[in-house]
Amino acid sequence: MQIGLPMSIARAVPGARRASSFRGVVRLDILVAGGLAVLALLVTHLAPTAVWPLTALLFLLGAPHGGVMLKNGVARLPSAGFIVLYLAVAAIVLGLFVASPLAGLAAFFLLSAWHFSRAEAVAGLGIFATFAAFLLSPPQTHALIVDIAGAGRATDLMLLAGELGAVAGFIAVARALWTKPDGDLLLRFAAVVILFALLPPLLAMAIYFFALHSLAEYRAHAGPKPERAALLFLPVGVPVVIGGAALYLATLIGLVSVPLMAGLALALAIPHMLDEALRPQPQA
C-alpha cells in the first residue's frame, strides 16, 4: 500500500512528489533490488559473459519510464511535437558528446545526480547513488571512463570529483538518518551501498536505475490500475527495447564503438532529464 499524497496532488505540491514516490513502496523495491542483486552475484561469479547482457536488459527495461508524461495528474503519451523536439535535442547532445566525450559525461553525471536526488526522500541519496561507483569501485570506474572518454588529467579530475560527490551524498544521508531515524531510508541507503560495493559499477547502476528508480515511476503513472501502465508504456517501451537491443548487438559484433554506444545512450537520456529540470513546477 502506498503511503502519502495521491500522485495527482504530489505532482502539484513542491517537494511532495519526492516523499510520496518514496514512502510505502520502498520495501517492495528493496525486495526486487535484492533479488536482482542475488542474480547478479551468481551471474558475475558463475557466468561472467552474461554480465553485460543482464546490465543492458535492466537499463532497457527501465528506460521507457521517461516516455510517458503526467499532466494534471493524468498519464499521457507525449505529443508528436514533443517527440520531434526530444529527438532534436538528442541529436545536439550526441554532437556535443562526439566533440567532447568527457564534457558529455560530466554533464550526464551532474544531470543524473539532480534527476535521482529529485526522486529520493533525501536528495543526498540520489547524489550518492550517482557517484557511489567512483568511491566503491575506483579501478573499474576509471577503466569505464577511459574506454569512453580517454585517459588524461581531465579524466583524473573527473574521478576525483566523482569521489567527492559520493562522499558528500553519503554524509548528507548519514546526517539525515542521525537527525531523524527512518527505517525505509536506512534500508534504501544500505541497498545502494551493498549494490555498488559488491557488483560491477554498471550492473549496480542498472539495478538501482530499474528497481529503485524506474519501478516507482511506472507505478506513479499507472495509478491504481497496473494494467494501465502496460498499455501506456508499450508504444514507447517496444521501440526503446528493440532499438537498444539492436544497438547493444551492433556494439557486441563491432559495428558500433563503445564510445559511440555510450554517446547514443546519453543522447537519449539527457533530454528526459533536461525536460524535468526545465519544466516549471506546478503550484497547488
PDB file of C-alpha atoms in Angstrom:
ATOM      1  CA  MET A   1       0.000   0.000   0.000  1.00  0.00           C
ATOM      2  CA  GLN A   2       1.391   3.389  -0.963  1.00  0.00           C
ATOM      3  CA  ILE A   3       1.570   5.892   1.852  1.00  0.00           C
ATOM      4  CA  GLY A   4       1.489   9.644   1.276  1.00  0.00           C
ATOM      5  CA  LEU A   5      -0.292  12.063  -1.013  1.00  0.00           C
ATOM      6  CA  PRO A   6      -2.024  10.847  -4.180  1.00  0.00           C
ATOM      7  CA  MET A   7       0.222  11.364  -7.180  1.00  0.00           C
ATOM      8  CA  SER A   8      -2.061  13.995  -8.710  1.00  0.00           C
ATOM      9  CA  ILE A   9      -1.616  16.094  -5.586  1.00  0.00           C
ATOM     10  CA  ALA A  10       2.011  15.168  -5.075  1.00  0.00           C
ATOM     11  CA  ARG A  11       2.912  16.433  -8.532  1.00  0.00           C
ATOM     12  CA  ALA A  12       1.265  19.747  -7.765  1.00  0.00           C
ATOM     13  CA  VAL A  13       2.810  20.409  -4.377  1.00  0.00           C
ATOM     14  CA  PRO A  14       6.507  21.353  -4.387  1.00  0.00           C
ATOM     15  CA  GLY A  15       8.547  18.751  -2.544  1.00  0.00           C
ATOM     16  CA  ALA A  16       5.638  16.345  -2.100  1.00  0.00           C
ATOM     17  CA  ARG A  17       6.432  14.159  -5.103  1.00  0.00           C
ATOM     18  CA  ARG A  18       9.748  13.096  -3.660  1.00  0.00           C
ATOM     19  CA  ALA A  19       8.254  11.868  -0.404  1.00  0.00           C
ATOM     20  CA  SER A  20       5.176  10.279  -1.939  1.00  0.00           C
ATOM     21  CA  SER A  21       7.139   8.317  -4.537  1.00  0.00           C
ATOM     22  CA  PHE A  22       9.487   7.132  -1.793  1.00  0.00           C
ATOM     23  CA  ARG A  23       7.208   6.181   1.069  1.00  0.00           C
ATOM     24  CA  GLY A  24       5.250   2.975   1.194  1.00  0.00           C
ATOM     25  CA  VAL A  25       6.819   1.265  -1.816  1.00  0.00           C
ATOM     26  CA  VAL A  26      10.392   1.198  -0.563  1.00  0.00           C
ATOM     27  CA  ARG A  27      10.324  -2.337   0.749  1.00  0.00           C
ATOM     28  CA  LEU A  28       8.863  -3.807  -2.429  1.00  0.00           C
ATOM     29  CA  ASP A  29      11.582  -2.039  -4.391  1.00  0.00           C
ATOM     30  CA  ILE A  30      14.192  -3.348  -1.958  1.00  0.00           C
ATOM     31  CA  LEU A  31      12.919  -6.897  -2.470  1.00  0.00           C
ATOM     32  CA  VAL A  32      13.196  -6.508  -6.243  1.00  0.00           C
ATOM     33  CA  ALA A  33      16.651  -4.958  -5.934  1.00  0.00           C
ATOM     34  CA  GLY A  34      17.725  -7.710  -3.544  1.00  0.00           C
ATOM     35  CA  GLY A  35      16.539 -10.440  -5.877  1.00  0.00           C
ATOM     36  CA  LEU A  36      18.315  -8.833  -8.802  1.00  0.00           C
ATOM     37  CA  ALA A  37      21.464  -8.406  -6.695  1.00  0.00           C
ATOM     38  CA  VAL A  38      21.495 -12.127  -5.870  1.00  0.00           C
ATOM     39  CA  LEU A  39      21.004 -12.949  -9.556  1.00  0.00           C
ATOM     40  CA  ALA A  40      23.755 -10.506 -10.493  1.00  0.00           C
ATOM     41  CA  LEU A  41      26.194 -12.033  -7.996  1.00  0.00           C
ATOM     42  CA  LEU A  42      25.501 -15.510  -9.375  1.00  0.00           C
ATOM     43  CA  VAL A  43      25.968 -14.272 -12.931  1.00  0.00           C
ATOM     44  CA  THR A  44      29.161 -12.410 -12.025  1.00  0.00           C
ATOM     45  CA  HIS A  45      30.770 -15.495 -10.499  1.00  0.00           C
ATOM     46  CA  LEU A  46      29.229 -18.352 -12.493  1.00  0.00           C
ATOM     47  CA  ALA A  47      28.602 -16.847 -15.919  1.00  0.00           C
ATOM     48  CA  PRO A  48      30.716 -13.673 -16.325  1.00  0.00           C
ATOM     49  CA  THR A  49      29.908 -13.406 -20.039  1.00  0.00           C
ATOM     50  CA  ALA A  50      26.268 -12.763 -19.113  1.00  0.00           C
ATOM     51  CA  VAL A  51      27.079  -9.640 -17.045  1.00  0.00           C
ATOM     52  CA  TRP A  52      26.833  -7.256 -19.985  1.00  0.00           C
ATOM     53  CA  PRO A  53      23.579  -8.684 -21.410  1.00  0.00           C
ATOM     54  CA  LEU A  54      21.988  -8.521 -17.938  1.00  0.00           C
ATOM     55  CA  THR A  55      23.184  -4.946 -17.482  1.00  0.00           C
ATOM     56  CA  ALA A  56      21.833  -3.906 -20.877  1.00  0.00           C
ATOM     57  CA  LEU A  57      18.493  -5.640 -20.228  1.00  0.00           C
ATOM     58  CA  LEU A  58      17.933  -3.837 -16.920  1.00  0.00           C
ATOM     59  CA  PHE A  59      18.733  -0.441 -18.449  1.00  0.00           C
ATOM     60  CA  LEU A  60      16.390  -1.162 -21.360  1.00  0.00           C
ATOM     61  CA  LEU A  61      13.556  -2.275 -19.068  1.00  0.00           C
ATOM     62  CA  GLY A  62      13.895   0.903 -17.008  1.00  0.00           C
ATOM     63  CA  ALA A  63      14.405   3.352 -19.872  1.00  0.00           C
ATOM     64  CA  PRO A  64      10.756   3.678 -21.009  1.00  0.00           C
ATOM     65  CA  HIS A  65       9.797   5.236 -17.657  1.00  0.00           C
ATOM     66  CA  GLY A  66      10.598   8.637 -19.139  1.00  0.00           C
ATOM     67  CA  GLY A  67       8.385   8.141 -22.182  1.00  0.00           C
ATOM     68  CA  VAL A  68       5.033   8.876 -20.530  1.00  0.00           C
ATOM     69  CA  MET A  69       4.140  12.288 -19.145  1.00  0.00           C
ATOM     70  CA  LEU A  70       1.896  13.329 -16.299  1.00  0.00           C
ATOM     71  CA  LYS A  71      -0.380  16.294 -16.994  1.00  0.00           C
ATOM     72  CA  ASN A  72      -2.721  17.409 -14.218  1.00  0.00           C
ATOM     73  CA  GLY A  73      -2.146  14.053 -12.543  1.00  0.00           C
ATOM     74  CA  VAL A  74      -3.150  12.084 -15.670  1.00  0.00           C
ATOM     75  CA  ALA A  75      -0.566   9.965 -17.524  1.00  0.00           C
ATOM     76  CA  ARG A  76      -0.416  10.574 -21.266  1.00  0.00           C
ATOM     77  CA  LEU A  77       1.820   9.779 -24.203  1.00  0.00           C
ATOM     78  CA  PRO A  78       3.897  12.724 -25.438  1.00  0.00           C
ATOM     79  CA  SER A  79       2.725  14.674 -28.476  1.00  0.00           C
ATOM     80  CA  ALA A  80       4.332  14.347 -31.905  1.00  0.00           C
ATOM     81  CA  GLY A  81       5.801  17.825 -31.494  1.00  0.00           C
ATOM     82  CA  PHE A  82       7.397  16.888 -28.195  1.00  0.00           C
ATOM     83  CA  ILE A  83       8.921  13.730 -29.747  1.00  0.00           C
ATOM     84  CA  VAL A  84      10.412  15.762 -32.610  1.00  0.00           C
ATOM     85  CA  LEU A  85      11.864  18.283 -30.152  1.00  0.00           C
ATOM     86  CA  TYR A  86      13.174  15.461 -27.942  1.00  0.00           C
ATOM     87  CA  LEU A  87      14.986  13.839 -30.879  1.00  0.00           C
ATOM     88  CA  ALA A  88      16.381  17.201 -31.996  1.00  0.00           C
ATOM     89  CA  VAL A  89      17.853  17.811 -28.533  1.00  0.00           C
ATOM     90  CA  ALA A  90      19.200  14.240 -28.535  1.00  0.00           C
ATOM     91  CA  ALA A  91      20.964  14.921 -31.848  1.00  0.00           C
ATOM     92  CA  ILE A  92      22.536  18.089 -30.415  1.00  0.00           C
ATOM     93  CA  VAL A  93      23.659  16.210 -27.298  1.00  0.00           C
ATOM     94  CA  LEU A  94      25.198  13.467 -29.443  1.00  0.00           C
ATOM     95  CA  GLY A  95      27.071  16.061 -31.484  1.00  0.00           C
ATOM     96  CA  LEU A  96      28.428  17.691 -28.339  1.00  0.00           C
ATOM     97  CA  PHE A  97      29.410  14.298 -26.949  1.00  0.00           C
ATOM     98  CA  VAL A  98      31.299  13.400 -30.131  1.00  0.00           C
ATOM     99  CA  ALA A  99      33.099  16.760 -29.933  1.00  0.00           C
ATOM    100  CA  SER A 100      33.990  16.291 -26.244  1.00  0.00           C
ATOM    101  CA  PRO A 101      33.154  12.918 -24.679  1.00  0.00           C
ATOM    102  CA  LEU A 102      34.477  13.951 -21.261  1.00  0.00           C
ATOM    103  CA  ALA A 103      32.307  17.079 -21.176  1.00  0.00           C
ATOM    104  CA  GLY A 104      29.335  14.970 -22.240  1.00  0.00           C
ATOM    105  CA  LEU A 105      29.977  12.501 -19.432  1.00  0.00           C
ATOM    106  CA  ALA A 106      30.358  15.309 -16.898  1.00  0.00           C
ATOM    107  CA  ALA A 107      27.026  16.827 -17.965  1.00  0.00           C
ATOM    108  CA  PHE A 108      25.400  13.406 -17.778  1.00  0.00           C
ATOM    109  CA  PHE A 109      26.645  12.738 -14.242  1.00  0.00           C
ATOM    110  CA  LEU A 110      25.554  16.153 -12.998  1.00  0.00           C
ATOM    111  CA  LEU A 111      22.090  15.819 -14.532  1.00  0.00           C
ATOM    112  CA  SER A 112      21.784  12.265 -13.215  1.00  0.00           C
ATOM    113  CA  ALA A 113      22.627  13.439  -9.700  1.00  0.00           C
ATOM    114  CA  TRP A 114      19.892  16.077  -9.935  1.00  0.00           C
ATOM    115  CA  HIS A 115      17.423  13.644 -11.510  1.00  0.00           C
ATOM    116  CA  PHE A 116      17.904  10.879  -8.957  1.00  0.00           C
ATOM    117  CA  SER A 117      18.038  13.259  -5.998  1.00  0.00           C
ATOM    118  CA  ARG A 118      14.670  14.715  -7.036  1.00  0.00           C
ATOM    119  CA  ALA A 119      13.094  11.264  -6.782  1.00  0.00           C
ATOM    120  CA  GLU A 120      14.550  10.384  -3.378  1.00  0.00           C
ATOM    121  CA  ALA A 121      13.133  11.349   0.018  1.00  0.00           C
ATOM    122  CA  VAL A 122      16.600  12.661   0.887  1.00  0.00           C
ATOM    123  CA  ALA A 123      18.352  14.304  -2.050  1.00  0.00           C
ATOM    124  CA  GLY A 124      21.756  13.136  -0.836  1.00  0.00           C
ATOM    125  CA  LEU A 125      20.831   9.533  -1.587  1.00  0.00           C
ATOM    126  CA  GLY A 126      20.357  10.316  -5.273  1.00  0.00           C
ATOM    127  CA  ILE A 127      23.709  12.097  -5.314  1.00  0.00           C
ATOM    128  CA  PHE A 128      25.389   9.180  -3.546  1.00  0.00           C
ATOM    129  CA  ALA A 129      23.855   6.631  -5.938  1.00  0.00           C
ATOM    130  CA  THR A 130      25.087   8.621  -8.937  1.00  0.00           C
ATOM    131  CA  PHE A 131      28.688   8.736  -7.732  1.00  0.00           C
ATOM    132  CA  ALA A 132      28.932   5.644  -5.491  1.00  0.00           C
ATOM    133  CA  ALA A 133      30.910   3.683  -8.091  1.00  0.00           C
ATOM    134  CA  PHE A 134      33.647   6.342  -8.060  1.00  0.00           C
ATOM    135  CA  LEU A 135      34.176   5.714  -4.350  1.00  0.00           C
ATOM    136  CA  LEU A 136      33.462   1.985  -4.036  1.00  0.00           C
ATOM    137  CA  SER A 137      34.831   0.650  -7.353  1.00  0.00           C
ATOM    138  CA  PRO A 138      37.506   3.145  -8.439  1.00  0.00           C
ATOM    139  CA  PRO A 139      39.587   0.880 -10.759  1.00  0.00           C
ATOM    140  CA  GLN A 140      36.568  -0.391 -12.694  1.00  0.00           C
ATOM    141  CA  THR A 141      35.000   3.060 -12.882  1.00  0.00           C
ATOM    142  CA  HIS A 142      38.286   4.528 -14.103  1.00  0.00           C
ATOM    143  CA  ALA A 143      38.518   1.861 -16.803  1.00  0.00           C
ATOM    144  CA  LEU A 144      34.965   2.556 -17.978  1.00  0.00           C
ATOM    145  CA  ILE A 145      35.509   6.296 -18.235  1.00  0.00           C
ATOM    146  CA  VAL A 146      38.830   5.818 -20.041  1.00  0.00           C
ATOM    147  CA  ASP A 147      37.146   3.464 -22.532  1.00  0.00           C
ATOM    148  CA  ILE A 148      34.556   6.145 -23.285  1.00  0.00           C
ATOM    149  CA  ALA A 149      36.441   9.422 -22.966  1.00  0.00           C
ATOM    150  CA  GLY A 150      40.135   8.522 -22.950  1.00  0.00           C
ATOM    151  CA  ALA A 151      42.830   8.970 -20.324  1.00  0.00           C
ATOM    152  CA  GLY A 152      44.319  12.268 -19.188  1.00  0.00           C
ATOM    153  CA  ARG A 153      44.444  14.842 -16.434  1.00  0.00           C
ATOM    154  CA  ALA A 154      40.844  15.909 -17.035  1.00  0.00           C
ATOM    155  CA  THR A 155      39.701  12.308 -16.601  1.00  0.00           C
ATOM    156  CA  ASP A 156      41.598  12.062 -13.317  1.00  0.00           C
ATOM    157  CA  LEU A 157      39.927  15.269 -12.142  1.00  0.00           C
ATOM    158  CA  MET A 158      36.512  13.827 -13.031  1.00  0.00           C
ATOM    159  CA  LEU A 159      37.270  10.726 -10.979  1.00  0.00           C
ATOM    160  CA  LEU A 160      38.277  12.864  -8.009  1.00  0.00           C
ATOM    161  CA  ALA A 161      35.123  14.983  -8.390  1.00  0.00           C
ATOM    162  CA  GLY A 162      33.027  11.813  -8.504  1.00  0.00           C
ATOM    163  CA  GLU A 163      34.592  10.533  -5.283  1.00  0.00           C
ATOM    164  CA  LEU A 164      33.912  13.860  -3.586  1.00  0.00           C
ATOM    165  CA  GLY A 165      30.321  13.751  -4.832  1.00  0.00           C
ATOM    166  CA  ALA A 166      29.875  10.277  -3.354  1.00  0.00           C
ATOM    167  CA  VAL A 167      31.309  11.403  -0.018  1.00  0.00           C
ATOM    168  CA  ALA A 168      29.045  14.462   0.030  1.00  0.00           C
ATOM    169  CA  GLY A 169      25.982  12.325  -0.702  1.00  0.00           C
ATOM    170  CA  PHE A 170      26.983   9.772   1.941  1.00  0.00           C
ATOM    171  CA  ILE A 171      27.402  12.482   4.575  1.00  0.00           C
ATOM    172  CA  ALA A 172      24.058  14.062   3.659  1.00  0.00           C
ATOM    173  CA  VAL A 173      22.210  10.759   4.071  1.00  0.00           C
ATOM    174  CA  ALA A 174      24.064   9.888   7.285  1.00  0.00           C
ATOM    175  CA  ARG A 175      23.204  13.311   8.685  1.00  0.00           C
ATOM    176  CA  ALA A 176      19.536  12.882   7.742  1.00  0.00           C
ATOM    177  CA  LEU A 177      19.433   9.481   9.457  1.00  0.00           C
ATOM    178  CA  TRP A 178      21.162  10.876  12.557  1.00  0.00           C
ATOM    179  CA  THR A 179      18.761  13.821  12.731  1.00  0.00           C
ATOM    180  CA  LYS A 180      15.616  11.789  12.093  1.00  0.00           C
ATOM    181  CA  PRO A 181      15.984   7.990  12.027  1.00  0.00           C
ATOM    182  CA  ASP A 182      13.967   6.425   9.225  1.00  0.00           C
ATOM    183  CA  GLY A 183      13.830   2.672   8.605  1.00  0.00           C
ATOM    184  CA  ASP A 184      12.864   2.971   4.936  1.00  0.00           C
ATOM    185  CA  LEU A 185      15.644   5.440   4.191  1.00  0.00           C
ATOM    186  CA  LEU A 186      18.157   3.247   6.027  1.00  0.00           C
ATOM    187  CA  LEU A 187      17.079   0.194   4.006  1.00  0.00           C
ATOM    188  CA  ARG A 188      17.351   2.070   0.737  1.00  0.00           C
ATOM    189  CA  PHE A 189      20.717   3.571   1.678  1.00  0.00           C
ATOM    190  CA  ALA A 190      22.067   0.166   2.709  1.00  0.00           C
ATOM    191  CA  ALA A 191      20.822  -1.338  -0.553  1.00  0.00           C
ATOM    192  CA  VAL A 192      22.698   1.249  -2.609  1.00  0.00           C
ATOM    193  CA  VAL A 193      25.910   0.743  -0.606  1.00  0.00           C
ATOM    194  CA  ILE A 194      25.700  -3.047  -0.962  1.00  0.00           C
ATOM    195  CA  LEU A 195      24.954  -2.899  -4.693  1.00  0.00           C
ATOM    196  CA  PHE A 196      27.953  -0.729  -5.507  1.00  0.00           C
ATOM    197  CA  ALA A 197      30.267  -2.482  -3.056  1.00  0.00           C
ATOM    198  CA  LEU A 198      29.611  -5.992  -4.391  1.00  0.00           C
ATOM    199  CA  LEU A 199      28.798  -5.591  -8.086  1.00  0.00           C
ATOM    200  CA  PRO A 200      30.484  -4.149 -11.178  1.00  0.00           C
ATOM    201  CA  PRO A 201      29.659  -0.421 -11.456  1.00  0.00           C
ATOM    202  CA  LEU A 202      27.379  -0.511 -14.481  1.00  0.00           C
ATOM    203  CA  LEU A 203      25.492  -3.564 -13.245  1.00  0.00           C
ATOM    204  CA  ALA A 204      24.990  -1.944  -9.833  1.00  0.00           C
ATOM    205  CA  MET A 205      23.707   1.229 -11.510  1.00  0.00           C
ATOM    206  CA  ALA A 206      21.415  -0.807 -13.767  1.00  0.00           C
ATOM    207  CA  ILE A 207      19.784  -2.429 -10.718  1.00  0.00           C
ATOM    208  CA  TYR A 208      19.425   0.909  -8.939  1.00  0.00           C
ATOM    209  CA  PHE A 209      18.022   2.506 -12.106  1.00  0.00           C
ATOM    210  CA  PHE A 210      15.478  -0.247 -12.729  1.00  0.00           C
ATOM    211  CA  ALA A 211      14.462  -1.438  -9.242  1.00  0.00           C
ATOM    212  CA  LEU A 212      14.932   1.682  -7.122  1.00  0.00           C
ATOM    213  CA  HIS A 213      14.081   4.412  -9.624  1.00  0.00           C
ATOM    214  CA  SER A 214      12.099   3.321 -12.678  1.00  0.00           C
ATOM    215  CA  LEU A 215       9.633   0.990 -10.936  1.00  0.00           C
ATOM    216  CA  ALA A 216       8.382   3.847  -8.740  1.00  0.00           C
ATOM    217  CA  GLU A 217       7.854   5.978 -11.849  1.00  0.00           C
ATOM    218  CA  TYR A 218       5.934   3.184 -13.567  1.00  0.00           C
ATOM    219  CA  ARG A 219       3.680   2.855 -10.522  1.00  0.00           C
ATOM    220  CA  ALA A 220       3.140   6.603 -10.291  1.00  0.00           C
ATOM    221  CA  HIS A 221       1.995   6.785 -13.906  1.00  0.00           C
ATOM    222  CA  ALA A 222      -0.176   3.680 -13.651  1.00  0.00           C
ATOM    223  CA  GLY A 223      -2.070   4.859 -10.581  1.00  0.00           C
ATOM    224  CA  PRO A 224      -4.404   2.246  -9.071  1.00  0.00           C
ATOM    225  CA  LYS A 225      -4.567   0.229 -12.328  1.00  0.00           C
ATOM    226  CA  PRO A 226      -1.328  -1.655 -13.110  1.00  0.00           C
ATOM    227  CA  GLU A 227      -2.677  -2.779 -16.486  1.00  0.00           C
ATOM    228  CA  ARG A 228      -2.864   0.882 -17.472  1.00  0.00           C
ATOM    229  CA  ALA A 229       0.914   1.124 -17.192  1.00  0.00           C
ATOM    230  CA  ALA A 230       1.418  -1.648 -19.720  1.00  0.00           C
ATOM    231  CA  LEU A 231      -0.913  -0.015 -22.236  1.00  0.00           C
ATOM    232  CA  LEU A 232       0.704   3.386 -21.733  1.00  0.00           C
ATOM    233  CA  PHE A 233       4.299   2.261 -21.926  1.00  0.00           C
ATOM    234  CA  LEU A 234       4.040  -0.289 -24.740  1.00  0.00           C
ATOM    235  CA  PRO A 235       4.182   2.299 -27.573  1.00  0.00           C
ATOM    236  CA  VAL A 236       7.332   3.742 -26.008  1.00  0.00           C
ATOM    237  CA  GLY A 237       8.817   0.623 -24.462  1.00  0.00           C
ATOM    238  CA  VAL A 238       8.760  -1.647 -27.515  1.00  0.00           C
ATOM    239  CA  PRO A 239      10.803   0.697 -29.771  1.00  0.00           C
ATOM    240  CA  VAL A 240      13.194   1.501 -26.912  1.00  0.00           C
ATOM    241  CA  VAL A 241      13.840  -2.158 -26.079  1.00  0.00           C
ATOM    242  CA  ILE A 242      14.165  -3.224 -29.726  1.00  0.00           C
ATOM    243  CA  GLY A 243      16.360  -0.256 -30.642  1.00  0.00           C
ATOM    244  CA  GLY A 244      18.504  -0.617 -27.534  1.00  0.00           C
ATOM    245  CA  ALA A 245      18.954  -4.345 -28.098  1.00  0.00           C
ATOM    246  CA  ALA A 246      19.965  -3.690 -31.708  1.00  0.00           C
ATOM    247  CA  LEU A 247      22.489  -1.079 -30.562  1.00  0.00           C
ATOM    248  CA  TYR A 248      23.911  -3.486 -27.975  1.00  0.00           C
ATOM    249  CA  LEU A 249      24.273  -6.278 -30.549  1.00  0.00           C
ATOM    250  CA  ALA A 250      25.858  -3.876 -33.038  1.00  0.00           C
ATOM    251  CA  THR A 251      28.399  -2.906 -30.391  1.00  0.00           C
ATOM    252  CA  LEU A 252      28.980  -6.541 -29.468  1.00  0.00           C
ATOM    253  CA  ILE A 253      29.911  -7.511 -33.027  1.00  0.00           C
ATOM    254  CA  GLY A 254      31.997  -4.392 -33.600  1.00  0.00           C
ATOM    255  CA  LEU A 255      29.735  -2.359 -35.885  1.00  0.00           C
ATOM    256  CA  VAL A 256      29.424   0.387 -33.265  1.00  0.00           C
ATOM    257  CA  SER A 257      32.257   1.527 -30.990  1.00  0.00           C
ATOM    258  CA  VAL A 258      31.857   1.618 -27.214  1.00  0.00           C
ATOM    259  CA  PRO A 259      32.208   5.436 -27.092  1.00  0.00           C
ATOM    260  CA  LEU A 260      29.536   5.857 -29.788  1.00  0.00           C
ATOM    261  CA  MET A 261      27.186   3.462 -27.985  1.00  0.00           C
ATOM    262  CA  ALA A 262      27.690   5.464 -24.779  1.00  0.00           C
ATOM    263  CA  GLY A 263      27.104   8.697 -26.684  1.00  0.00           C
ATOM    264  CA  LEU A 264      23.845   7.426 -28.153  1.00  0.00           C
ATOM    265  CA  ALA A 265      22.640   6.228 -24.748  1.00  0.00           C
ATOM    266  CA  LEU A 266      23.459   9.568 -23.151  1.00  0.00           C
ATOM    267  CA  ALA A 267      21.872  11.460 -26.034  1.00  0.00           C
ATOM    268  CA  LEU A 268      18.566   9.692 -25.429  1.00  0.00           C
ATOM    269  CA  ALA A 269      18.698  10.016 -21.629  1.00  0.00           C
ATOM    270  CA  ILE A 270      19.759  13.648 -21.262  1.00  0.00           C
ATOM    271  CA  PRO A 271      16.696  15.229 -22.962  1.00  0.00           C
ATOM    272  CA  HIS A 272      14.444  13.400 -20.484  1.00  0.00           C
ATOM    273  CA  MET A 273      16.399  14.796 -17.555  1.00  0.00           C
ATOM    274  CA  LEU A 274      16.514  18.270 -19.131  1.00  0.00           C
ATOM    275  CA  ASP A 275      12.757  18.189 -19.661  1.00  0.00           C
ATOM    276  CA  GLU A 276      12.174  17.524 -15.964  1.00  0.00           C
ATOM    277  CA  ALA A 277      14.743  20.136 -14.975  1.00  0.00           C
ATOM    278  CA  LEU A 278      13.245  22.868 -17.185  1.00  0.00           C
ATOM    279  CA  ARG A 279       9.570  22.045 -16.778  1.00  0.00           C
ATOM    280  CA  PRO A 280       8.019  24.564 -14.353  1.00  0.00           C
ATOM    281  CA  GLN A 281       6.822  23.026 -11.100  1.00  0.00           C
ATOM    282  CA  PRO A 282       3.019  23.341 -10.899  1.00  0.00           C
ATOM    283  CA  GLN A 283       1.724  25.186  -7.893  1.00  0.00           C
ATOM    284  CA  ALA A 284      -1.050  23.977  -5.631  1.00  0.00           C
TER     285      ALA A 284
END
